[in-house]
Short mmCIF file of C-alpha atoms in Angstrom, two decimals:
data_model
loop_
_atom_site.label_atom_id
_atom_site.label_comp_id
_atom_site.label_asym_id
_atom_site.label_seq_id
_atom_site.Cartn_x
_atom_site.Cartn_y
_atom_site.Cartn_z
CA UNK A 140 17.94 6.97 18.36
CA UNK A 141 21.40 4.56 17.62
CA UNK A 142 20.08 1.82 15.43
CA UNK A 143 21.20 -1.71 17.52
CA UNK A 144 21.27 -3.24 13.87
CA UNK A 145 19.00 -6.36 14.80
CA UNK A 146 16.43 -8.31 15.06
CA UNK A 147 12.59 -7.41 16.90
CA UNK A 148 10.84 -10.45 17.70
CA UNK A 149 8.00 -9.77 19.81
CA UNK A 150 9.12 -6.21 21.60
CA UNK A 151 12.66 -7.31 21.90
CA UNK A 152 15.78 -6.46 20.41
CA UNK A 153 17.40 -9.39 19.12
CA UNK A 154 20.43 -10.26 17.14
CA UNK A 155 24.07 -10.73 16.68
CA UNK A 156 25.34 -8.24 14.58
CA UNK A 157 27.91 -10.20 13.51
CA UNK A 158 28.55 -11.49 10.41
CA UNK A 159 25.41 -10.19 9.32
CA UNK A 160 24.97 -7.78 6.18
CA UNK A 161 25.97 -3.76 5.53
CA UNK A 162 23.32 -1.61 3.94
CA UNK A 163 25.08 1.00 1.31
CA UNK A 164 24.92 5.22 0.69
CA UNK A 165 22.39 5.36 -2.96
CA UNK A 166 24.96 8.25 -3.21
CA UNK A 167 28.06 7.13 -2.67
CA UNK A 168 27.79 2.63 -3.49
CA UNK A 169 29.70 2.59 0.82
CA UNK A 170 28.22 0.15 3.43
CA UNK A 171 26.87 2.26 6.14
CA UNK A 172 29.18 1.38 9.06
CA UNK A 173 26.46 -0.08 10.39
CA UNK A 174 25.98 -4.09 11.28
CA UNK A 175 21.79 -5.50 10.15
CA UNK A 176 21.72 -8.80 11.95
CA UNK A 177 20.36 -11.87 10.18
CA UNK A 178 17.29 -13.34 11.74
CA UNK A 179 17.95 -16.74 13.06
CA UNK A 180 15.23 -19.03 12.62
CA UNK A 181 14.96 -19.72 16.49
CA UNK A 182 13.67 -15.92 15.61
CA UNK A 183 11.85 -15.97 13.43
CA UNK A 184 9.87 -18.61 14.74
CA UNK A 185 9.37 -17.09 17.86
CA UNK A 186 8.26 -14.21 16.30
CA UNK A 187 5.78 -15.68 14.95
CA UNK A 188 4.62 -18.18 17.33
CA UNK A 189 4.16 -14.78 19.79
CA UNK A 190 2.69 -13.75 16.71
CA UNK A 191 -0.73 -16.18 17.20
CA UNK A 192 -0.59 -15.93 21.41
CA UNK A 193 -0.81 -12.12 20.26
CA UNK A 194 -3.93 -13.26 18.18
CA UNK A 195 -6.31 -14.32 21.13
CA UNK A 196 -6.17 -10.72 22.11
CA UNK A 197 -5.62 -8.77 19.64
CA UNK A 198 -8.35 -10.60 16.90
CA UNK A 199 -11.10 -9.87 19.70
CA UNK A 200 -9.13 -6.54 20.58
CA UNK A 201 -12.92 -3.12 19.50
CA UNK A 202 -12.20 -1.76 16.56
CA UNK A 203 -12.00 1.45 18.70
CA UNK A 204 -9.30 0.24 20.22
CA UNK A 205 -8.46 -0.67 17.25
CA UNK A 206 -8.20 2.26 15.79
CA UNK A 207 -6.60 4.29 18.86
CA UNK A 208 -2.99 1.35 18.29
CA UNK A 209 -2.62 2.49 14.27
CA UNK A 210 -3.46 6.59 15.40
CA UNK A 211 -0.65 5.94 17.68
CA UNK A 212 1.29 4.40 15.61
CA UNK A 213 1.17 7.50 13.45
CA UNK A 214 1.86 9.55 16.11
CA UNK A 215 5.34 7.39 16.93
CA UNK A 216 6.62 7.55 13.68
CA UNK A 217 6.13 11.16 13.07
CA UNK A 218 8.16 11.88 16.96
CA UNK A 219 10.91 10.27 14.76
CA UNK A 220 10.92 13.91 13.30
CA UNK A 221 14.58 14.59 10.52
CA UNK A 222 16.04 10.91 11.71
CA UNK A 223 13.75 8.88 10.33
CA UNK A 224 13.81 10.96 6.93
CA UNK A 225 17.23 11.04 6.97
CA UNK A 226 17.34 7.38 7.23
CA UNK A 227 16.01 7.06 5.06
CA UNK A 228 17.30 9.86 1.73
CA UNK A 229 21.13 8.03 2.83
CA UNK A 230 20.16 4.40 2.36
CA UNK A 231 17.74 5.26 -0.91
CA UNK A 232 18.69 8.30 -2.26
CA UNK A 233 15.67 9.76 -2.74
CA UNK A 234 14.78 13.23 -1.57
CA UNK A 235 13.80 14.55 2.02
CA UNK A 236 10.24 16.41 -0.18
CA UNK A 237 9.97 12.63 -1.49
CA UNK A 238 10.85 11.03 1.72
CA UNK A 239 8.64 13.56 3.77
CA UNK A 240 6.15 12.94 1.81
CA UNK A 241 6.14 9.24 1.94
CA UNK A 242 5.96 9.30 5.77
CA UNK A 243 2.74 11.75 5.87
CA UNK A 244 1.22 8.98 3.42
CA UNK A 245 2.05 6.42 5.93
CA UNK A 246 0.80 8.55 8.64
CA UNK A 247 -2.80 8.87 6.48
CA UNK A 248 -3.68 5.13 6.06
CA UNK A 249 -3.23 4.80 9.25
CA UNK A 250 -5.54 7.49 10.34
CA UNK A 251 -7.65 5.96 7.40
CA UNK A 252 -8.31 3.15 8.69
CA UNK A 253 -8.79 4.19 11.75
CA UNK A 254 -10.93 7.11 11.18
CA UNK A 255 -12.89 3.93 8.96
CA UNK A 256 -12.99 1.80 12.41
CA UNK A 257 -13.78 4.30 14.62
CA UNK A 258 -17.50 4.79 12.10
CA UNK A 259 -17.79 0.71 12.12
CA UNK A 260 -17.84 0.66 8.50
CA UNK A 261 -16.07 -2.45 8.68
CA UNK A 262 -19.58 -4.11 10.49
CA UNK A 263 -20.64 -6.66 8.41
CA UNK A 264 -24.45 -7.08 6.75
CA UNK A 265 -27.43 -7.12 9.21
CA UNK A 266 -30.93 -9.67 7.93
CA UNK A 267 -33.92 -9.42 10.16
CA UNK A 268 -35.79 -13.19 11.00
CA UNK A 269 -39.30 -13.40 9.71
CA UNK A 270 -41.08 -15.40 11.60
CA UNK A 271 -44.49 -14.72 8.78
CA UNK A 272 -42.38 -15.49 5.20
CA UNK A 273 -43.35 -18.38 3.39
CA UNK A 274 -43.32 -21.30 2.37
CA UNK A 275 -40.79 -21.42 5.95
CA UNK A 276 -40.09 -18.35 8.45
CA UNK A 277 -36.46 -17.10 8.19
CA UNK A 278 -34.11 -16.88 9.95
CA UNK A 279 -31.91 -14.51 11.17
CA UNK A 280 -28.53 -13.95 9.68
CA UNK A 281 -25.76 -11.26 10.43
CA UNK A 282 -22.58 -11.53 8.24
CA UNK A 283 -19.42 -9.92 10.47
CA UNK A 284 -15.82 -10.36 9.03
CA UNK A 285 -13.46 -12.03 11.06
CA UNK A 286 -9.09 -11.90 10.87
CA UNK A 287 -7.69 -14.49 9.17
CA UNK A 288 -4.12 -14.32 12.33
CA UNK A 289 -0.73 -13.53 11.63
CA UNK A 290 -0.07 -12.19 7.91
CA UNK A 291 3.72 -12.59 7.14
CA UNK A 292 4.60 -9.03 5.49
CA UNK A 293 7.55 -8.24 2.85
CA UNK A 294 8.55 -4.49 3.20
CA UNK A 295 9.57 -2.12 -1.14
CA UNK A 296 12.39 -1.71 -2.13
CA UNK A 297 10.68 1.41 -3.46
CA UNK A 298 9.07 3.24 -0.85
CA UNK A 299 10.05 3.37 2.05
CA UNK A 300 8.10 3.63 3.83
CA UNK A 301 4.83 4.09 2.55
CA UNK A 302 4.71 0.02 0.99
CA UNK A 303 7.43 -0.88 4.48
CA UNK A 304 7.18 -1.97 7.33
CA UNK A 305 4.34 0.90 8.27
CA UNK A 306 3.09 0.72 4.99
CA UNK A 307 -0.60 -0.59 4.08
CA UNK A 308 -0.10 -3.94 3.90
CA UNK A 309 1.09 -3.91 7.61
CA UNK A 310 -1.80 -1.20 8.22
CA UNK A 311 -4.40 -3.18 6.49
CA UNK A 312 -3.74 -6.37 8.07
CA UNK A 313 -3.59 -4.52 11.51
CA UNK A 314 -6.82 -3.03 11.04
CA UNK A 315 -8.40 -5.73 10.10
CA UNK A 316 -6.44 -7.48 13.26
CA UNK A 317 -3.96 -9.19 12.48
CA UNK A 318 -0.67 -9.47 14.45
CA UNK A 319 2.80 -9.16 11.39
CA UNK A 320 5.66 -10.31 11.26
CA UNK A 321 7.09 -8.12 8.71
CA UNK A 322 10.55 -8.93 6.91
CA UNK A 323 12.42 -5.85 6.65
CA UNK A 324 13.92 -4.78 2.84
CA UNK A 325 18.04 -5.45 2.87
CA UNK A 326 17.88 -1.78 1.52
CA UNK A 327 16.75 -0.55 4.53
CA UNK A 328 16.82 -1.46 7.26
CA UNK A 329 18.61 1.12 9.51
CA UNK A 330 15.23 3.01 8.23
CA UNK A 331 12.41 -0.24 8.78
CA UNK A 332 14.52 -0.09 12.78
CA UNK A 333 13.53 3.51 13.19
CA UNK A 334 9.63 2.68 12.37
CA UNK A 335 9.75 -0.97 13.80
CA UNK A 336 11.17 1.31 17.26
CA UNK A 337 7.93 3.84 16.88
CA UNK A 338 5.46 0.64 16.19
CA UNK A 339 7.02 -1.49 19.94
CA UNK A 340 6.35 2.25 21.95
CA UNK A 341 2.71 2.10 20.35
CA UNK A 342 2.17 -0.79 21.43
CA UNK A 343 3.51 -0.83 24.89
CA UNK A 344 0.59 2.92 25.24
CA UNK A 345 -1.50 0.84 23.98
CA UNK A 346 -0.28 -2.03 26.67
CA UNK A 347 -1.22 -4.74 23.25
CA UNK A 348 0.55 -7.53 23.40
CA UNK A 349 4.47 -7.03 22.35
CA UNK A 350 4.20 -10.14 20.03
CA UNK A 351 1.83 -8.33 17.57
CA UNK A 352 4.30 -6.73 15.38
CA UNK A 353 7.46 -8.48 14.98
CA UNK A 354 11.15 -7.29 12.89
CA UNK A 355 13.10 -9.52 11.34
CA UNK A 356 16.10 -7.68 9.39
CA UNK A 357 18.55 -10.28 7.19
CA UNK A 358 19.33 -11.40 3.14
CA UNK A 359 19.24 -14.70 4.29
CA UNK A 360 16.59 -16.09 1.33
CA UNK A 361 15.89 -19.40 4.01
CA UNK A 362 13.68 -16.33 5.37
CA UNK A 363 11.75 -15.83 3.56
CA UNK A 364 10.41 -19.47 2.95
CA UNK A 365 10.33 -20.00 6.22
CA UNK A 366 7.76 -17.26 7.11
CA UNK A 367 5.65 -18.03 4.11
CA UNK A 368 5.40 -21.74 4.92
CA UNK A 369 5.45 -21.58 8.83
CA UNK A 370 1.70 -23.49 9.34
CA UNK A 371 0.89 -20.29 12.02
CA UNK A 372 1.49 -17.47 8.79
CA UNK A 373 -2.55 -17.47 7.20
CA UNK A 374 -1.05 -14.24 5.07
CA UNK A 375 1.15 -12.90 3.08
CA UNK A 376 1.45 -9.23 1.71
CA UNK A 377 4.58 -9.27 -0.78
CA UNK A 378 6.25 -5.98 -3.87
CA UNK A 379 8.66 -7.68 -5.31
CA UNK A 380 9.11 -8.62 -7.70
CA UNK A 381 7.87 -11.55 -10.96
CA UNK A 382 10.89 -13.78 -9.75
CA UNK A 383 11.19 -14.05 -6.71
CA UNK A 384 6.91 -13.81 -6.23
CA UNK A 385 6.40 -16.85 -7.89
CA UNK A 386 9.58 -18.68 -6.28
CA UNK A 387 7.01 -17.29 -2.65
CA UNK A 388 3.47 -18.58 -4.34
CA UNK A 389 5.12 -21.32 -4.89
CA UNK A 390 6.24 -22.52 -2.26
CA UNK A 391 2.66 -21.84 -0.34
CA UNK A 392 1.25 -23.33 -3.01
CA UNK A 393 3.15 -26.27 -1.49
CA UNK A 394 1.50 -26.66 1.87
CA UNK A 395 -1.04 -28.61 3.47
CA UNK A 396 -3.19 -25.55 3.94
CA UNK A 397 -2.04 -23.16 0.95
CA UNK A 398 -3.05 -19.53 1.85
CA UNK A 399 -3.24 -16.62 -0.08
CA UNK A 400 -0.42 -14.52 -1.34
CA UNK A 401 -1.48 -10.85 -2.40
CA UNK A 402 2.21 -10.00 -4.11
CA UNK A 403 2.17 -6.92 -6.22
CA UNK A 404 5.37 -8.15 -8.95
CA UNK A 405 5.79 -6.01 -11.32
CA UNK A 406 3.58 -3.52 -15.34
CA UNK A 407 4.53 -1.76 -18.03
CA UNK A 408 1.79 1.24 -17.65
CA UNK A 409 1.10 1.56 -20.98
CA UNK A 410 0.73 5.37 -22.53
CA UNK A 411 -2.14 5.25 -25.19
CA UNK A 412 -1.90 8.79 -27.56
CA UNK A 413 -4.38 8.40 -29.92
CA UNK A 414 -4.31 10.59 -33.10
CA UNK A 415 -6.58 13.89 -32.39
CA UNK A 416 -4.63 13.84 -29.26
CA UNK A 417 -0.98 13.85 -30.76
CA UNK A 418 -1.86 16.82 -33.42
CA UNK A 419 -3.76 19.09 -31.27
CA UNK A 420 -0.78 18.52 -27.93
CA UNK A 421 2.37 16.40 -29.27
CA UNK A 422 4.32 18.32 -27.14
CA UNK A 423 2.51 18.99 -24.28
CA UNK A 424 1.69 15.17 -23.34
CA UNK A 425 5.51 14.20 -24.75
CA UNK A 426 6.64 16.60 -21.86
CA UNK A 427 4.50 14.88 -19.46
CA UNK A 428 5.11 11.68 -20.74
CA UNK A 429 8.94 12.61 -19.69
CA UNK A 430 8.24 13.78 -16.05
CA UNK A 431 6.16 10.93 -15.21
CA UNK A 432 8.47 8.52 -15.97
CA UNK A 433 12.00 10.44 -14.40
CA UNK A 434 9.74 10.18 -10.92
CA UNK A 435 12.27 8.61 -8.56
CA UNK A 436 14.12 7.12 -11.17
CA UNK A 437 11.47 5.35 -13.32
CA UNK A 438 11.82 3.11 -9.33
CA UNK A 439 7.66 4.33 -9.00
CA UNK A 440 5.55 0.83 -9.64
CA UNK A 441 3.58 3.20 -12.44
CA UNK A 442 6.24 5.77 -14.01
CA UNK A 443 5.07 4.80 -17.41
CA UNK A 444 6.73 3.02 -19.85
CA UNK A 445 5.33 1.68 -22.60
CA UNK A 446 3.55 4.99 -25.25
CA UNK A 447 1.79 3.44 -28.06
CA UNK A 448 1.38 6.54 -30.47
CA UNK A 449 -0.63 6.11 -34.32
CA UNK A 450 1.19 7.41 -36.77
CA UNK A 451 3.32 7.52 -40.10
CA UNK A 452 7.55 7.34 -38.94
CA UNK A 453 8.45 10.63 -40.92
CA UNK A 454 4.57 12.12 -39.94
CA UNK A 455 5.15 15.87 -39.13
CA UNK A 456 3.22 14.55 -35.10
CA UNK A 457 4.12 11.20 -35.08
CA UNK A 458 7.94 13.54 -35.11
CA UNK A 459 6.95 16.66 -33.01
CA UNK A 460 6.26 14.10 -30.66
CA UNK A 461 9.42 11.98 -30.68
CA UNK A 462 11.26 15.26 -31.03
CA UNK A 463 9.21 16.88 -28.12
CA UNK A 464 10.18 13.45 -25.83
CA UNK A 465 13.39 13.90 -27.00
CA UNK A 466 14.66 16.99 -26.56
CA UNK A 467 12.77 16.70 -22.71
CA UNK A 468 15.23 13.29 -22.14
CA UNK A 469 18.34 14.66 -23.17
CA UNK A 470 18.32 17.39 -20.17
CA UNK A 471 17.55 15.27 -17.93
CA UNK A 472 20.02 14.53 -15.09
CA UNK A 473 21.42 11.35 -13.86
CA UNK A 474 20.45 10.05 -11.11
CA UNK A 475 21.22 6.80 -8.43
CA UNK A 476 19.50 3.72 -8.30
CA UNK A 477 18.01 2.48 -5.11
CA UNK A 478 20.34 -0.42 -4.88
CA UNK A 479 24.16 -0.41 -6.25
CA UNK A 480 22.34 -4.58 -8.06
CA UNK A 481 19.48 -2.02 -9.28
CA UNK A 482 22.06 0.37 -11.13
CA UNK A 483 23.23 -3.03 -12.48
CA UNK A 484 20.51 -4.40 -13.54
CA UNK A 485 19.04 -0.82 -14.91
CA UNK A 486 21.36 -0.85 -17.20
CA UNK A 487 22.30 -4.21 -18.23
CA UNK A 488 17.85 -4.10 -19.62
CA UNK A 489 18.81 -0.90 -21.98
CA UNK A 490 22.44 -2.81 -23.41
CA UNK A 491 19.87 -5.57 -24.39
CA UNK A 492 17.69 -3.03 -25.38
CA UNK A 493 20.39 -1.81 -27.24
CA UNK A 494 20.95 -4.43 -28.62
CA UNK A 495 17.49 -5.48 -30.22
CA UNK A 496 17.02 -4.88 -34.10
CA UNK A 497 14.77 -2.22 -35.05
CA UNK A 498 15.03 -0.83 -32.34
CA UNK A 499 16.47 2.87 -32.22
CA UNK A 500 17.67 4.20 -28.93
CA UNK A 501 16.65 7.92 -29.40
CA UNK A 502 17.60 9.95 -26.10
CA UNK A 503 20.09 9.54 -23.81
CA UNK A 504 19.19 11.89 -20.57
CA UNK A 505 23.12 13.03 -18.28
CA UNK A 506 25.60 11.36 -18.14
CA UNK A 507 26.41 11.21 -14.70
CA UNK A 508 28.96 9.83 -11.82
CA UNK A 509 29.78 6.34 -11.00
CA UNK A 510 27.17 5.35 -9.50
CA UNK A 511 25.12 6.43 -11.62
CA UNK A 512 22.64 5.77 -14.16
CA UNK A 513 20.51 7.38 -17.14
CA UNK A 514 17.26 7.73 -18.48
CA UNK A 515 16.79 7.06 -21.98
CA UNK A 516 14.30 6.35 -24.85
CA UNK A 517 14.20 3.65 -27.14
CA UNK A 518 11.00 3.50 -30.56
CA UNK A 519 10.01 0.74 -32.65
CA UNK A 520 7.19 -0.54 -34.41
CA UNK A 521 4.67 -2.30 -33.41
CA UNK A 522 5.37 -6.14 -35.80
CA UNK A 523 9.04 -5.17 -33.27
CA UNK A 524 7.08 -4.97 -30.45
CA UNK A 525 4.92 -7.87 -31.52
CA UNK A 526 7.57 -10.20 -32.55
CA UNK A 527 9.99 -9.53 -29.21
CA UNK A 528 9.17 -10.40 -26.01
CA UNK A 529 12.06 -8.83 -24.13
CA UNK A 530 9.62 -5.85 -24.71
CA UNK A 531 7.07 -6.80 -23.91
CA UNK A 532 9.00 -7.02 -19.73
CA UNK A 533 9.28 -4.72 -17.84
CA UNK A 534 12.65 -2.65 -17.02
CA UNK A 535 12.58 -1.21 -13.77
CA UNK A 536 14.23 2.77 -13.80
CA UNK A 537 13.86 5.79 -16.00
CA UNK A 538 13.90 3.83 -19.46
CA UNK A 539 10.70 4.33 -22.00
CA UNK A 540 9.56 2.83 -25.20
CA UNK A 541 7.89 4.24 -28.19
CA UNK A 542 5.15 2.05 -29.90
CA UNK A 543 4.20 3.60 -33.11
CA UNK A 544 1.20 1.23 -34.68
CA UNK A 545 0.81 1.95 -38.04
CA UNK A 546 -3.94 2.26 -37.34
CA UNK A 547 -6.24 1.90 -34.50
CA UNK A 548 -6.34 -1.64 -35.77
CA UNK A 549 -3.09 -1.89 -34.85
CA UNK A 550 -3.25 -0.09 -31.68
CA UNK A 551 -5.76 -2.62 -30.30
CA UNK A 552 -3.66 -5.64 -31.46
CA UNK A 553 -1.18 -3.92 -29.13
CA UNK A 554 -3.51 -3.80 -26.57
CA UNK A 555 -4.19 -8.42 -26.62
CA UNK A 556 0.10 -8.76 -26.18
CA UNK A 557 -0.16 -6.93 -23.43
CA UNK A 558 0.40 -9.37 -19.65
CA UNK A 559 -1.89 -7.32 -16.84
CA UNK A 560 -0.67 -3.92 -15.23
CA UNK A 561 -1.13 -2.07 -12.48
CA UNK A 562 -2.33 1.04 -14.87
CA UNK A 563 -3.49 2.29 -18.00
CA UNK A 564 -3.66 5.84 -19.54
CA UNK A 565 -5.92 6.75 -22.84
CA UNK A 566 -4.41 10.89 -23.66
CA UNK A 567 -7.52 11.92 -26.22
CA UNK A 568 -9.56 14.71 -27.26
CA UNK A 569 -13.30 14.25 -27.73
CA UNK A 570 -12.61 14.06 -31.37
CA UNK A 571 -11.23 11.11 -30.31
CA UNK A 572 -13.48 9.56 -27.95
CA UNK A 573 -15.21 6.85 -30.32
CA UNK A 574 -12.05 5.08 -30.79
CA UNK A 575 -11.63 5.52 -26.93
CA UNK A 576 -14.76 3.64 -25.89
CA UNK A 577 -13.25 0.57 -27.75
CA UNK A 578 -10.69 0.79 -26.58
CA UNK A 579 -10.95 1.39 -22.96
CA UNK A 580 -13.45 -2.09 -23.47
CA UNK A 581 -10.53 -3.86 -24.20
CA UNK A 582 -7.67 -1.60 -22.38
CA UNK A 583 -10.30 -2.56 -18.73
CA UNK A 584 -9.75 -6.31 -18.70
CA UNK A 585 -5.66 -5.76 -19.04
CA UNK A 586 -5.52 -2.73 -15.92
CA UNK A 587 -6.60 -2.44 -11.99
CA UNK A 588 -6.48 1.27 -12.20
CA UNK A 589 -7.30 2.54 -16.47
CA UNK A 590 -6.64 6.67 -16.38
CA UNK A 591 -7.51 9.14 -18.90
CA UNK A 592 -5.26 12.77 -19.23
CA UNK A 593 -3.86 12.52 -16.60
CA UNK A 594 -0.50 10.20 -16.05
CA UNK A 595 0.11 6.86 -14.59
CA UNK A 596 2.25 7.96 -11.17
CA UNK A 597 0.15 8.28 -7.44
CA UNK A 598 -2.54 6.87 -6.36
CA UNK A 599 -4.40 8.51 -4.06
CA UNK A 600 -5.31 6.64 -0.87
CA UNK A 601 -8.94 6.80 -0.25
CA UNK A 602 -12.09 4.45 -0.85
CA UNK A 603 -11.99 3.49 -5.24
CA UNK A 604 -9.08 3.42 -5.55
CA UNK A 605 -8.08 -0.05 -6.92
CA UNK A 606 -4.22 -1.07 -6.50
CA UNK A 607 -3.89 -4.19 -7.69
CA UNK A 608 -4.68 -5.97 -11.33
CA UNK A 609 -3.73 -8.73 -13.70
CA UNK A 610 -0.55 -11.17 -13.01
CA UNK A 611 1.61 -9.79 -13.25
CA UNK A 612 0.73 -5.98 -12.54
CA UNK A 613 -0.68 -8.97 -8.56
CA UNK A 614 -1.47 -12.22 -8.09
CA UNK A 615 -4.50 -11.88 -7.17
CA UNK A 616 -6.77 -10.09 -9.31
CA UNK A 617 -9.71 -9.22 -6.44
CA UNK A 618 -7.86 -6.88 -4.30
CA UNK A 619 -6.35 -4.21 -3.69
CA UNK A 620 -2.72 -3.02 -1.26
CA UNK A 621 -3.72 -0.01 -1.34
CA UNK A 622 -7.42 2.69 0.32
CA UNK A 623 -9.58 0.93 2.20
CA UNK A 624 -11.08 -2.25 0.62
CA UNK A 625 -6.89 -3.39 1.29
CA UNK A 626 -8.72 -4.51 4.35
CA UNK A 627 -10.41 -7.30 2.21
CA UNK A 628 -7.12 -8.97 1.58
CA UNK A 629 -6.49 -10.22 6.46
CA UNK A 630 -9.94 -10.82 6.76
CA UNK A 631 -13.31 -13.26 6.26
CA UNK A 632 -17.16 -13.35 6.12
CA UNK A 633 -18.12 -15.49 8.99
CA UNK A 634 -22.64 -15.60 8.82
CA UNK A 635 -24.11 -15.33 12.78
CA UNK A 636 -27.58 -17.86 12.66
CA UNK A 637 -30.08 -17.03 15.21
CA UNK A 638 -27.47 -16.47 17.78
CA UNK A 639 -27.91 -15.18 20.54
CA UNK A 640 -27.08 -11.04 20.85
CA UNK A 641 -24.61 -12.54 23.87
CA UNK A 642 -23.02 -14.03 21.61
CA UNK A 643 -22.53 -12.05 19.10
CA UNK A 644 -19.71 -9.49 17.98
CA UNK A 645 -20.61 -6.44 19.06
CA UNK A 646 -20.84 -4.48 15.52
CA UNK A 647 -23.65 -7.45 15.00
CA UNK A 648 -25.36 -7.19 17.36
CA UNK A 649 -28.94 -5.01 17.23
#
């Protein structure tokens, strides 16, 4: 299809592209020759008002019809074919295989919620009346769930499909019965428009109110403020930087009616290599960590940024690990970041670390052209890590820091210094289990997912997955943005007491 560069406002393509913005080709750092519209205040308001009007019917839609809608979106995304893959590759620099895999995950998420809706997974709880109970009879009570209303969703930069226009936040909100106003990421606006066109086809095929989904384009920061402060918006899903996330959360807290803000903001995903594992498999674990770090140029939210090991600097086991990691990283090719700004930010963060005392640059990956960045591996000791807050912050990109601890006690102290993370991994042998148990008992309070002998990169979309964690990994420690439980974020409980069957929702009837 021809990319219009416009916003999709309740079924209508809208907006003048003159004076708007252009996306960049991640490989060349040159602007792509399509102008995209900055949404106006009127367009944003219209999208939200129309979404609220659509909520009157969409919020009452049966689970089976919502399931059909979600499956139809997936079918229309697949029907876009190679055009979607080519657009996403051009805007992000990610390889076609990665985009194809992400497309599969996006459709899989939609189908997961569709299957659960069809099976009655979200039907609620029925406690029947007991007129004989003493000293007082028990009333009939039934717990159901109501969609919150209009949901504002902000697309992620690093996942142009799975965490963007029809990604996890959108899928779970639509599954819950909430219309969505999507703020596209300026790094991949053509990809967003293509996916939005697929959603529009699904809306029409399922004969739904056109206000159930809108796509907002733009680089104007005022757009984000308008979405999160609009009185008709009842929840927000956000994936992005801690700085922007905190601004949006503060604006939400200043609303007359505060609303849920589900933000995923950052994570260093620490990796703990236990002594016996280091002694036995130092080269293997080092190579595995480098491979995990290199995925997507380290731009995964679960990229392993800090590697913690116990050992003397000159011990054979520790040196074997450091040497293997350095040798592996030196061989890694340079790569493009998602945007020129992210490339500049990554290089600046690396330069900051290089300038620190008692921080050693162990290895640098292969050099590339001026648009590409190189992987880096640093090393420091526990005392320096503990006294240098900069080292405890995420570097968005393929840079990792090895922290050398003198003993298990220092490793435990390091856990206490950590902010919240999405994941952490313990790499160990059976002979490490006693120390691993002590470590895991404290580490669980710092992460949303604790992993044993596996790398953090990769998130399984299933009922038992938790993709969240203590701040700043996410702004709400009690929820996940991946898996079937993600729907909980966009609905609320409602108890019906002593209601005639005619007034009960279908899933709560006998």
